[in-house]
Coordinates of C-alpha atoms and ligand atoms in Angstrom, one line a residue:
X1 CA -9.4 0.6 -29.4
X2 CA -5.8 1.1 -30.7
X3 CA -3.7 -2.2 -30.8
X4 CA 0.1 -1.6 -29.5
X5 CA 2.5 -3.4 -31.3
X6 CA 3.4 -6.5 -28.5
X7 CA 6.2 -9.1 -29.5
X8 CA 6.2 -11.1 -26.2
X9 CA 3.2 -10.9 -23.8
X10 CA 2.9 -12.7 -21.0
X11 CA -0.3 -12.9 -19.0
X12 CA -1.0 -12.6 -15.2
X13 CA -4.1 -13.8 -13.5
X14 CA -4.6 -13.0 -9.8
X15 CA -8.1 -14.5 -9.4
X16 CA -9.7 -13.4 -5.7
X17 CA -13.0 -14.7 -3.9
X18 CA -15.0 -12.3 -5.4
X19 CA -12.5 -9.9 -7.9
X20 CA -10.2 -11.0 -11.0
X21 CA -6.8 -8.9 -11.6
X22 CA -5.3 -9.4 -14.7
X23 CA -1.9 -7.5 -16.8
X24 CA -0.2 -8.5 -19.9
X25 CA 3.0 -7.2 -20.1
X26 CA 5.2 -7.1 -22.9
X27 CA 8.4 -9.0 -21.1
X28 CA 11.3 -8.6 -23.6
X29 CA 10.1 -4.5 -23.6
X30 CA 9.6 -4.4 -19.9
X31 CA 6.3 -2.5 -20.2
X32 CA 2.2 -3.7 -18.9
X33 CA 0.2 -3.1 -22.2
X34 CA -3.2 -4.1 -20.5
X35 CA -4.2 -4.0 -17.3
X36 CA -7.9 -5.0 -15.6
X37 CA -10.2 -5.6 -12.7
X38 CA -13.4 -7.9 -12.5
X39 CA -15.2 -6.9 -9.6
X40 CA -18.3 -8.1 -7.5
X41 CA -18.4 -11.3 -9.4
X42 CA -21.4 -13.2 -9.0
X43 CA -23.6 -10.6 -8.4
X44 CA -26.0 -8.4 -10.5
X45 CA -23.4 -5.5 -10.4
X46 CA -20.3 -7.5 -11.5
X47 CA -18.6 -5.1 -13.3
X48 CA -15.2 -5.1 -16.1
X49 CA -12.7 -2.0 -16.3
X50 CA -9.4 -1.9 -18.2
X51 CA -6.9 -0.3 -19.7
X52 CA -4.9 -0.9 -22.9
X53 CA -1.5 0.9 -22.8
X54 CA -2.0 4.5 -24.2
X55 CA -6.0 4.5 -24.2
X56 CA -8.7 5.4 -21.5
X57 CA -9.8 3.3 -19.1
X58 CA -12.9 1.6 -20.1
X59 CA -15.5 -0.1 -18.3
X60 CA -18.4 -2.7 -18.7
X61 CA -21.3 -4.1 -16.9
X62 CA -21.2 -7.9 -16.9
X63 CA -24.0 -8.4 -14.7
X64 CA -24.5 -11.9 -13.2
X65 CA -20.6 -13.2 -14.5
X66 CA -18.7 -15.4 -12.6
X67 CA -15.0 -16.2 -12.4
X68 CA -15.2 -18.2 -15.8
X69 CA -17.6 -15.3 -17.8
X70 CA -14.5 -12.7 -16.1
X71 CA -11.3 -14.9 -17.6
X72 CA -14.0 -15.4 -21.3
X73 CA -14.0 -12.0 -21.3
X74 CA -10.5 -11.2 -20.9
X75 CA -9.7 -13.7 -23.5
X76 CA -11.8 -11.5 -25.8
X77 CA -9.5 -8.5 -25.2
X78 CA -6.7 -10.7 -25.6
X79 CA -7.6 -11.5 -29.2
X80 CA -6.4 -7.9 -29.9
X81 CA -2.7 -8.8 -28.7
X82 CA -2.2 -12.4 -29.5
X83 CA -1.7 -15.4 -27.7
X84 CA 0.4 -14.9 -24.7
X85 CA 4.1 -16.7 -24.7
X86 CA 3.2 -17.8 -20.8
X87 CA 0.4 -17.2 -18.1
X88 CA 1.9 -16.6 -14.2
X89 CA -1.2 -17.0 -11.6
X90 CA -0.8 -15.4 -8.3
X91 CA -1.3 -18.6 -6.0
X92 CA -2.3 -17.3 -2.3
X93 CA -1.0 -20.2 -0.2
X94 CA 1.6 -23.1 -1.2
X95 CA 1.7 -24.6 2.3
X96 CA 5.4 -26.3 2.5
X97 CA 5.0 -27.9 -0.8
X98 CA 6.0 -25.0 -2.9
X99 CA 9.5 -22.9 -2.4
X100 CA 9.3 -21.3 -5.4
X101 CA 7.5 -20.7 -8.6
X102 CA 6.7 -24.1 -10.7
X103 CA 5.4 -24.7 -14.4
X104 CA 2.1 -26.0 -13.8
X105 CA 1.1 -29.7 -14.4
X106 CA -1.1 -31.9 -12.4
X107 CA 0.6 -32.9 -10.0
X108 CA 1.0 -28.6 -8.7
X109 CA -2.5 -28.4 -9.5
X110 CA -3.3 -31.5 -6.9
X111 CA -0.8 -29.8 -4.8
X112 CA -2.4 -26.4 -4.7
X113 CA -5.9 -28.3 -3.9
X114 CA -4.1 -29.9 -1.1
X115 CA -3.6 -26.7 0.3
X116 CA -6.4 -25.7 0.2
X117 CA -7.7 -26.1 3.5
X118 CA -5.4 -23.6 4.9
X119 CA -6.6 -21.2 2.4
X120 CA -10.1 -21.7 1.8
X121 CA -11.3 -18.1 0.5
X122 CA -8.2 -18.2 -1.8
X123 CA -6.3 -21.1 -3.3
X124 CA -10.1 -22.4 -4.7
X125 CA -10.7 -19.6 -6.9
X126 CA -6.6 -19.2 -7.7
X127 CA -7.0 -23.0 -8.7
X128 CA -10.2 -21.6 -11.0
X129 CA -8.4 -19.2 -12.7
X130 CA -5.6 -22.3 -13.4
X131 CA -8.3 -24.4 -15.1
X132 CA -10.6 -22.4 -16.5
X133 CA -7.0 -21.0 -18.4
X134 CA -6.2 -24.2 -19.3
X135 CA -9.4 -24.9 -21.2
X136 CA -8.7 -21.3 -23.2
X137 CA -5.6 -22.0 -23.7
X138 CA -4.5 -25.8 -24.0
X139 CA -1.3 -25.0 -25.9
X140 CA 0.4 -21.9 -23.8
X141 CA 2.3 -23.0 -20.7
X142 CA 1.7 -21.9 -17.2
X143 CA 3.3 -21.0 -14.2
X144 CA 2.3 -20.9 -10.1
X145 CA 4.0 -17.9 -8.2
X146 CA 3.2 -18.7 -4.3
X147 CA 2.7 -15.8 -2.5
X148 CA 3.5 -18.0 1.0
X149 CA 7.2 -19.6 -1.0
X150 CA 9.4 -16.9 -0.2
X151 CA 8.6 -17.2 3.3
X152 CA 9.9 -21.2 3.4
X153 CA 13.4 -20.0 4.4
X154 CA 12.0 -19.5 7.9
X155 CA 13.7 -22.0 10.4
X156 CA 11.4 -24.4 12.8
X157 CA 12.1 -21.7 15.5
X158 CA 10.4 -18.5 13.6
X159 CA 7.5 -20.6 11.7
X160 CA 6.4 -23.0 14.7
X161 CA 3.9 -22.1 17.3
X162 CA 4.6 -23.3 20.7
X163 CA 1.0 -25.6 20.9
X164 CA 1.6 -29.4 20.7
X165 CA 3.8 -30.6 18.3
X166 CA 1.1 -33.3 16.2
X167 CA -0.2 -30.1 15.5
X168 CA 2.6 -28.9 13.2
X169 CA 3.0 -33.0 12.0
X170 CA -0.7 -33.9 11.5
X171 CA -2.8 -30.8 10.9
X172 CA 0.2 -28.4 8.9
X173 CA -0.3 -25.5 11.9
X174 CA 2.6 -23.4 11.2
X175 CA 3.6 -19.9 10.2
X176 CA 3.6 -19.6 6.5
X177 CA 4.1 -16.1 5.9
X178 CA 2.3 -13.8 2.8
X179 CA 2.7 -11.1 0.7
X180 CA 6.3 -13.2 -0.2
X181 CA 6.5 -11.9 -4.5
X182 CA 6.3 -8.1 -2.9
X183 CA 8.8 -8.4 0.3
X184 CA 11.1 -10.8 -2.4
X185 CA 11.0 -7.7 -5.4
X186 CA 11.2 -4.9 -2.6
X187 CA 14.3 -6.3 -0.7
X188 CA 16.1 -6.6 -4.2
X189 CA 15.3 -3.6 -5.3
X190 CA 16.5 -1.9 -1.9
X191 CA 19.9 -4.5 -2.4
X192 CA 20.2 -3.2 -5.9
X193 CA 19.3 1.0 -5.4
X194 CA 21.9 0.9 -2.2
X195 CA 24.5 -1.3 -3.6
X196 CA 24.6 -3.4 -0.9
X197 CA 26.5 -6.9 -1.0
X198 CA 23.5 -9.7 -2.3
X199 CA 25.1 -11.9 0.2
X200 CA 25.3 -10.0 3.2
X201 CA 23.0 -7.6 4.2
X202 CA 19.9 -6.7 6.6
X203 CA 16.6 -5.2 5.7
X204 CA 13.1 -4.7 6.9
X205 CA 10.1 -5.1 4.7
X206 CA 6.9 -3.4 5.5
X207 CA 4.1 -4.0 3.1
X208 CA 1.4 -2.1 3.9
X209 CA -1.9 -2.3 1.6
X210 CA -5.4 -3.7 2.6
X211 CA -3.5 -6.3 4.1
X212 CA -0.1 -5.5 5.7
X213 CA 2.7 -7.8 6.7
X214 CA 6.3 -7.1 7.5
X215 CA 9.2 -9.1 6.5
X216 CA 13.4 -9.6 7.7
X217 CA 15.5 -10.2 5.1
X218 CA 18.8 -11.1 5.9
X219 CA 21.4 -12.0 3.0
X220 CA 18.0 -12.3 0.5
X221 CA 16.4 -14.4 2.5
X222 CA 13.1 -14.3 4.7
X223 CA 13.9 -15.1 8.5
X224 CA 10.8 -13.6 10.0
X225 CA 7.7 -12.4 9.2
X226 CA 4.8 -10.7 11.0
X227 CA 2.1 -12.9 8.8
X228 CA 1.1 -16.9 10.3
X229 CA -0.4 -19.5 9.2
X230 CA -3.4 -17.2 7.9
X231 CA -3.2 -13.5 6.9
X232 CA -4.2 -12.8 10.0
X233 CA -1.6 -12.7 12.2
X234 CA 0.4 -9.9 12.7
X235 CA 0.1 -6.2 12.2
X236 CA -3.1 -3.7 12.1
X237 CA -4.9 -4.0 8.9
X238 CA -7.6 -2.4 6.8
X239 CA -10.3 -4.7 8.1
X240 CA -8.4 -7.1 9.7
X241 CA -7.6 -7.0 13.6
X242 CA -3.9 -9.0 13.1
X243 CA -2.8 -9.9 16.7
X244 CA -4.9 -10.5 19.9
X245 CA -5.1 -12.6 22.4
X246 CA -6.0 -15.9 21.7
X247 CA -8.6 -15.6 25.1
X248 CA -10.4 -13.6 23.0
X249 CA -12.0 -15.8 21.4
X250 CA -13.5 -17.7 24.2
X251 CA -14.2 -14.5 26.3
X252 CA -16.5 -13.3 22.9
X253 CA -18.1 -16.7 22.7
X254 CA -19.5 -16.5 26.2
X255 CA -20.3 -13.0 26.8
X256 CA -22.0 -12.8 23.7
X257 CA -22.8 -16.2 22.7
X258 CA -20.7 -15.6 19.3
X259 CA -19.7 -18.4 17.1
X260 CA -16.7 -18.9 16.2
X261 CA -17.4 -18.5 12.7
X262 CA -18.5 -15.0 13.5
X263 CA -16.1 -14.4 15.8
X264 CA -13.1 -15.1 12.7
X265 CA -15.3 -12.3 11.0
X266 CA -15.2 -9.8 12.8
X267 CA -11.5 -10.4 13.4
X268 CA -11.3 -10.0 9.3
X269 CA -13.7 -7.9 8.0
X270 CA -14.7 -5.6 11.2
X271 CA -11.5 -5.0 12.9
X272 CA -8.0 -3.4 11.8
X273 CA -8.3 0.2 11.1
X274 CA -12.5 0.3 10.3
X275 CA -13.2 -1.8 13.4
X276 CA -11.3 1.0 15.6
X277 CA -11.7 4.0 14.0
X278 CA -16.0 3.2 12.9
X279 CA -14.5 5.7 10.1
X280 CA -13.0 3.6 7.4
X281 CA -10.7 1.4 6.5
X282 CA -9.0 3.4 3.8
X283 CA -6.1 5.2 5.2
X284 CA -6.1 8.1 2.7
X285 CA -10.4 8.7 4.2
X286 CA -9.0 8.0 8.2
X287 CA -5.8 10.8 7.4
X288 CA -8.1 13.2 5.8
X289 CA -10.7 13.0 8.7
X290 CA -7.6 12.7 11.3
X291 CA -6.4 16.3 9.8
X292 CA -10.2 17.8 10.5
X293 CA -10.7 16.5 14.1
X294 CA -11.7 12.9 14.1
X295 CA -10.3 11.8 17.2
X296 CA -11.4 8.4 16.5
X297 CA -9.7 8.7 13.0
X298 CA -6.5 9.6 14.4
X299 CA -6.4 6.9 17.4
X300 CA -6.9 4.4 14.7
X301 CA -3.6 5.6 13.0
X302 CA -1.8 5.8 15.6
X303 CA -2.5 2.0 16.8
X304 CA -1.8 1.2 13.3
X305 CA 1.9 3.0 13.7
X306 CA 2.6 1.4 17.1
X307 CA 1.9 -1.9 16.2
X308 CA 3.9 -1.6 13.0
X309 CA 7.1 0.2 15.4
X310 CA 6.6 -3.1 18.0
X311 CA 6.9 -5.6 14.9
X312 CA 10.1 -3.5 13.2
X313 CA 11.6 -3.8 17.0
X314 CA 10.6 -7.7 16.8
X315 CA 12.0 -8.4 13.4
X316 CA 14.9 -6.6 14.0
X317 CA 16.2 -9.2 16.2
X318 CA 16.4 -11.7 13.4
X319 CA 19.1 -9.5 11.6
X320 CA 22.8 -9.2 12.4
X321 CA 22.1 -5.3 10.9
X322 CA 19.7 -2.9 9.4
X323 CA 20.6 -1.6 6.2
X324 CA 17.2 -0.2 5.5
X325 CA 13.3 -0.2 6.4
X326 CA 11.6 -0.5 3.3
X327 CA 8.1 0.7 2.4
X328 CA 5.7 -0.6 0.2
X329 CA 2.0 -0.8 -0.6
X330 CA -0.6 1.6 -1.3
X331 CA 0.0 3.1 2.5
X332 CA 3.9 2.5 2.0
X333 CA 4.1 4.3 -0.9
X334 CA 1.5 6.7 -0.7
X335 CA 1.3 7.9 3.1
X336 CA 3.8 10.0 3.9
X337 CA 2.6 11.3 7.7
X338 CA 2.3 7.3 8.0
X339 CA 5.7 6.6 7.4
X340 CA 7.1 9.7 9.4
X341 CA 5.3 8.7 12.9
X342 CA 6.8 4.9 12.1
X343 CA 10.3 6.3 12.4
X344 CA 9.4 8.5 14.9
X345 CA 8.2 5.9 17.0
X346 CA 11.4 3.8 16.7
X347 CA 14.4 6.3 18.1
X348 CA 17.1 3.1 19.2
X349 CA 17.0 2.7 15.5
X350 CA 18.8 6.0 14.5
X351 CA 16.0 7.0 12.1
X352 CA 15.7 11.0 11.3
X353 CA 13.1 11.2 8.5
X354 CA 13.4 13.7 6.4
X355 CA 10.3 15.5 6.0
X356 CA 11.1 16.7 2.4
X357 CA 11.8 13.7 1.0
X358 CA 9.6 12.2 2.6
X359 CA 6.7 14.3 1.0
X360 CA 8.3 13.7 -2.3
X361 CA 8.0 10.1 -1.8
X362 CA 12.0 9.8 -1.8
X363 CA 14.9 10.7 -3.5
X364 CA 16.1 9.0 -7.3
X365 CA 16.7 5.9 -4.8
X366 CA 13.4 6.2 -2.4
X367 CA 15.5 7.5 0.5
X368 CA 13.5 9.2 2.8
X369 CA 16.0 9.7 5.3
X370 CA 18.8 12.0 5.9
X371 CA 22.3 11.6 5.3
X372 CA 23.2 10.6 9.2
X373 CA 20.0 8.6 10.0
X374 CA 19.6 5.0 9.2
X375 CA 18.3 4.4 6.0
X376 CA 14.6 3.9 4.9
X377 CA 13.4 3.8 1.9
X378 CA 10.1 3.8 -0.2
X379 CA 9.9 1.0 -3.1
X380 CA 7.0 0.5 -5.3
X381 CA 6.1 -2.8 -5.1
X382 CA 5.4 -4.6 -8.7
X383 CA 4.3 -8.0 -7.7
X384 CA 2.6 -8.7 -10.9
X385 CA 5.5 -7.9 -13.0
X386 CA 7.7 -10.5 -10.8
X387 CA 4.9 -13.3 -11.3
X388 CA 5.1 -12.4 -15.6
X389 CA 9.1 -12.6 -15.0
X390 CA 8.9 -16.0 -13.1
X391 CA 6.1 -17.0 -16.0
X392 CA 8.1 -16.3 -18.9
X393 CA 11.8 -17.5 -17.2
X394 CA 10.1 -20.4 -16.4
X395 CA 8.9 -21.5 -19.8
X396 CA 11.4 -19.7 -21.9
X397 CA 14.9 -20.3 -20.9
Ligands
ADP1 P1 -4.2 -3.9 -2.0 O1 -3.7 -4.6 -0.7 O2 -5.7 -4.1 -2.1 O3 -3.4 -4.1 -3.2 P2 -3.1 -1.2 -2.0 O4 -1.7 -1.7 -1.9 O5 -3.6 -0.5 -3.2 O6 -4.2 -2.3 -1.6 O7 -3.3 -0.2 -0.7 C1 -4.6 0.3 -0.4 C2 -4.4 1.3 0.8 O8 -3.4 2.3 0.4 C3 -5.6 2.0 1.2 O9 -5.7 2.0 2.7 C4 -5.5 3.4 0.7 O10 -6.2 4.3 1.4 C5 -4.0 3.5 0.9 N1 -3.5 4.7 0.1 C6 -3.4 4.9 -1.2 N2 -3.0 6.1 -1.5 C7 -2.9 6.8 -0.3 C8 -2.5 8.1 0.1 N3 -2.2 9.0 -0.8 N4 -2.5 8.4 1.4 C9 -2.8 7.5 2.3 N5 -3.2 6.2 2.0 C10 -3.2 5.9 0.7

């Protein structure tokens, strides 16, 4: 294994229910020397891959490791580099405690545990990955990014639901909002590549991976998002149904005498783009089979396209313009016969894709749009590079 030379890395954990993500990036060179992915944790055919920054990829059985084996192991690889200067986790939900990113001490750790409850499949192994850190590395500061604290610029009117009030006051039931370190770097890099004005200007944020949310941005702040109170809410998903009607739940219970424990997953892990297709819920599989005949394939896409039209139509209302819809994601990014029917499905909006660019993935800016249409653009979303940025700003200034 070749050793790159690294003056200033910086660390970032994103620790799942079940995988561990980790980069080191070199801050003051701007470049990810190591990246890597614990999988399957827990289980016989947990599994280790990597890459160091001009090697292969490698890989490694690590049968039987948990969350704590993952991060010992990845402090082994770190001995190669050195001691990081700052570590930046990926925190899934900061609940109304957290605005923005914090250096970690006890009191954001009780904080994080606090929200918990609101997050249960996330914030416990996030607040894992904290600790278990800490205990590696007692001397090197640390950092919380929130993926819910760019959303706490929402007023009362976007984030409340309209059930009883004590709700909100005594149980925290509220829209939060997710995917906030992507929607944050994408609208500034959309501010920036279109020299718009920082302080005024209107854009749309779609952020469309496994999970998918959409975000307005008006003067570099969130107003609205399509994400609630759980990652949910909101648009089609790989797996995960976003918005029904609450009835539902009820209407399942009785006809099939389903719990609602099983009722919340199916809405997660059956539904979205799998649950209505019975294909997949990759969308580079459902566009393959869509292009050979699958009916089934290609009514799943197009669900997936009208829900995400109704929710720009939605947002848009929150903005006093659009300057741009912005892509992002592995199906933002990646899926260009995605991103064409979007604009198609939105004529009031003055889109006229352009199918060149749009195959090309944009122009030098990510403009996939022509010269009279309104403007939308594809960004490449690099959350974990924002979370090192926040870690080392944090610690370092
Ligand atoms: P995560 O939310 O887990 O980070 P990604 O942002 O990597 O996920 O997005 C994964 C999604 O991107 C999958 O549905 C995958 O099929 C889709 N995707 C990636 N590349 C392409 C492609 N070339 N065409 C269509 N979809 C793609």
């Amino acid at each position: 294994m070749s050793t790159p030379t690294i003056s200033s890395p910086v660390l970032v954990i994103n620790a799942g229910s079940s995988s561990l993500k980790f980069s080191v990036f070199d801050i003051r060179a701007g470049r990810e020397v190591l990246s890597g992915l614990a999988e399957r944790l827990s289980s016989p055919e947990a599994v280790l891959s990597w890459r160091l920054e001009g090697d292969d990829k490698q890989r490694r059985e690590i049968p039987g490791q948990d969350h704590e084996g993952a991060l010992g192991e990845v402090h082994q690889l770190l001995e190669a580099i050195g001691e990081p200067l700052a570590i930046g986790h990926r925190v899934v939900h900061g609940g109304e405690a957290f605005a923005e990113s914090v250096v970690i001490d006890d009191s954001v750790i009780a904080g994080i545990d606090q929200c918990a409850s609101l997050a249960p499949l996330h914030n416990p192994p996030n607040l894992l990955g904290i600790r278990t850190m800490q205990s590696l590395y007692p001397e090197v500061p640390q950092v919380a990014v929130f993926d819910t604290a760019f959303h706490q610029s929402l007023a009362p009117e976007a984030y409340l639901y309209p059930v009883p009030i004590g709700l909100y006051r005594e149980q925290g039931v509220r829209r939060y909002g997710f995917h906030g370190t992507s929607h944050h770097y994408v609208a500034g890099q959309a501010v920036r590549r279109l020299e718009l004005d920082p302080a005024d200007h209107g854009l749309i944020t779609a952020h469309l991976g496994n999970g998918c949310s959409a975000t307005a941005v008006r003067n570099g702040r969130s107003v609205d998002t399509t994400m609630g109170m759980t990652p949910l809410e909101g648009l089609v998903m790989g797996t995960r149904s976003g918005d029904v009607d609450p009835g539902l739940h009820e209407y399942l219970a009785e006809r099939l005498g389903l719990t609602l424990k099983e009722i919340t997953a199916m809405l997660n892990r059956d539904s979205g783009l799998l649950g209505l297709s019975g294909v997949s819920n990759d969308m580079r599989t459902l566009t393959e089979a869509a292009a050979s005949g699958n009916a089934d394939a290609q009514r799943a896409i197009d669900v997936f396209c009208f829900r995400l039209a109704r929710q720009v139509g939605a947002l848009a209302a929150s903005l006093h313009r659009l300057d741009a819809l912005v892509f992002t994601g592995g199906i933002g990014e990646n899926a260009a016969p995605i991103r064409a029917q979007v604009l198609e499905r939105l004529p009031l909006f003055g889109f006229v894709c352009d199918d060149r660019l749009n195959r090309q993935h944009g122009d030098e800016h990510g403009r996939i749009t022509t010269g009279e249409s309104t403007t939308a653009l594809v960004v490449a979303t690099r959350e974990e590079w924002m979370i090192a940025q926040d870690a080392f700003n944090l610690t370092h200034s």
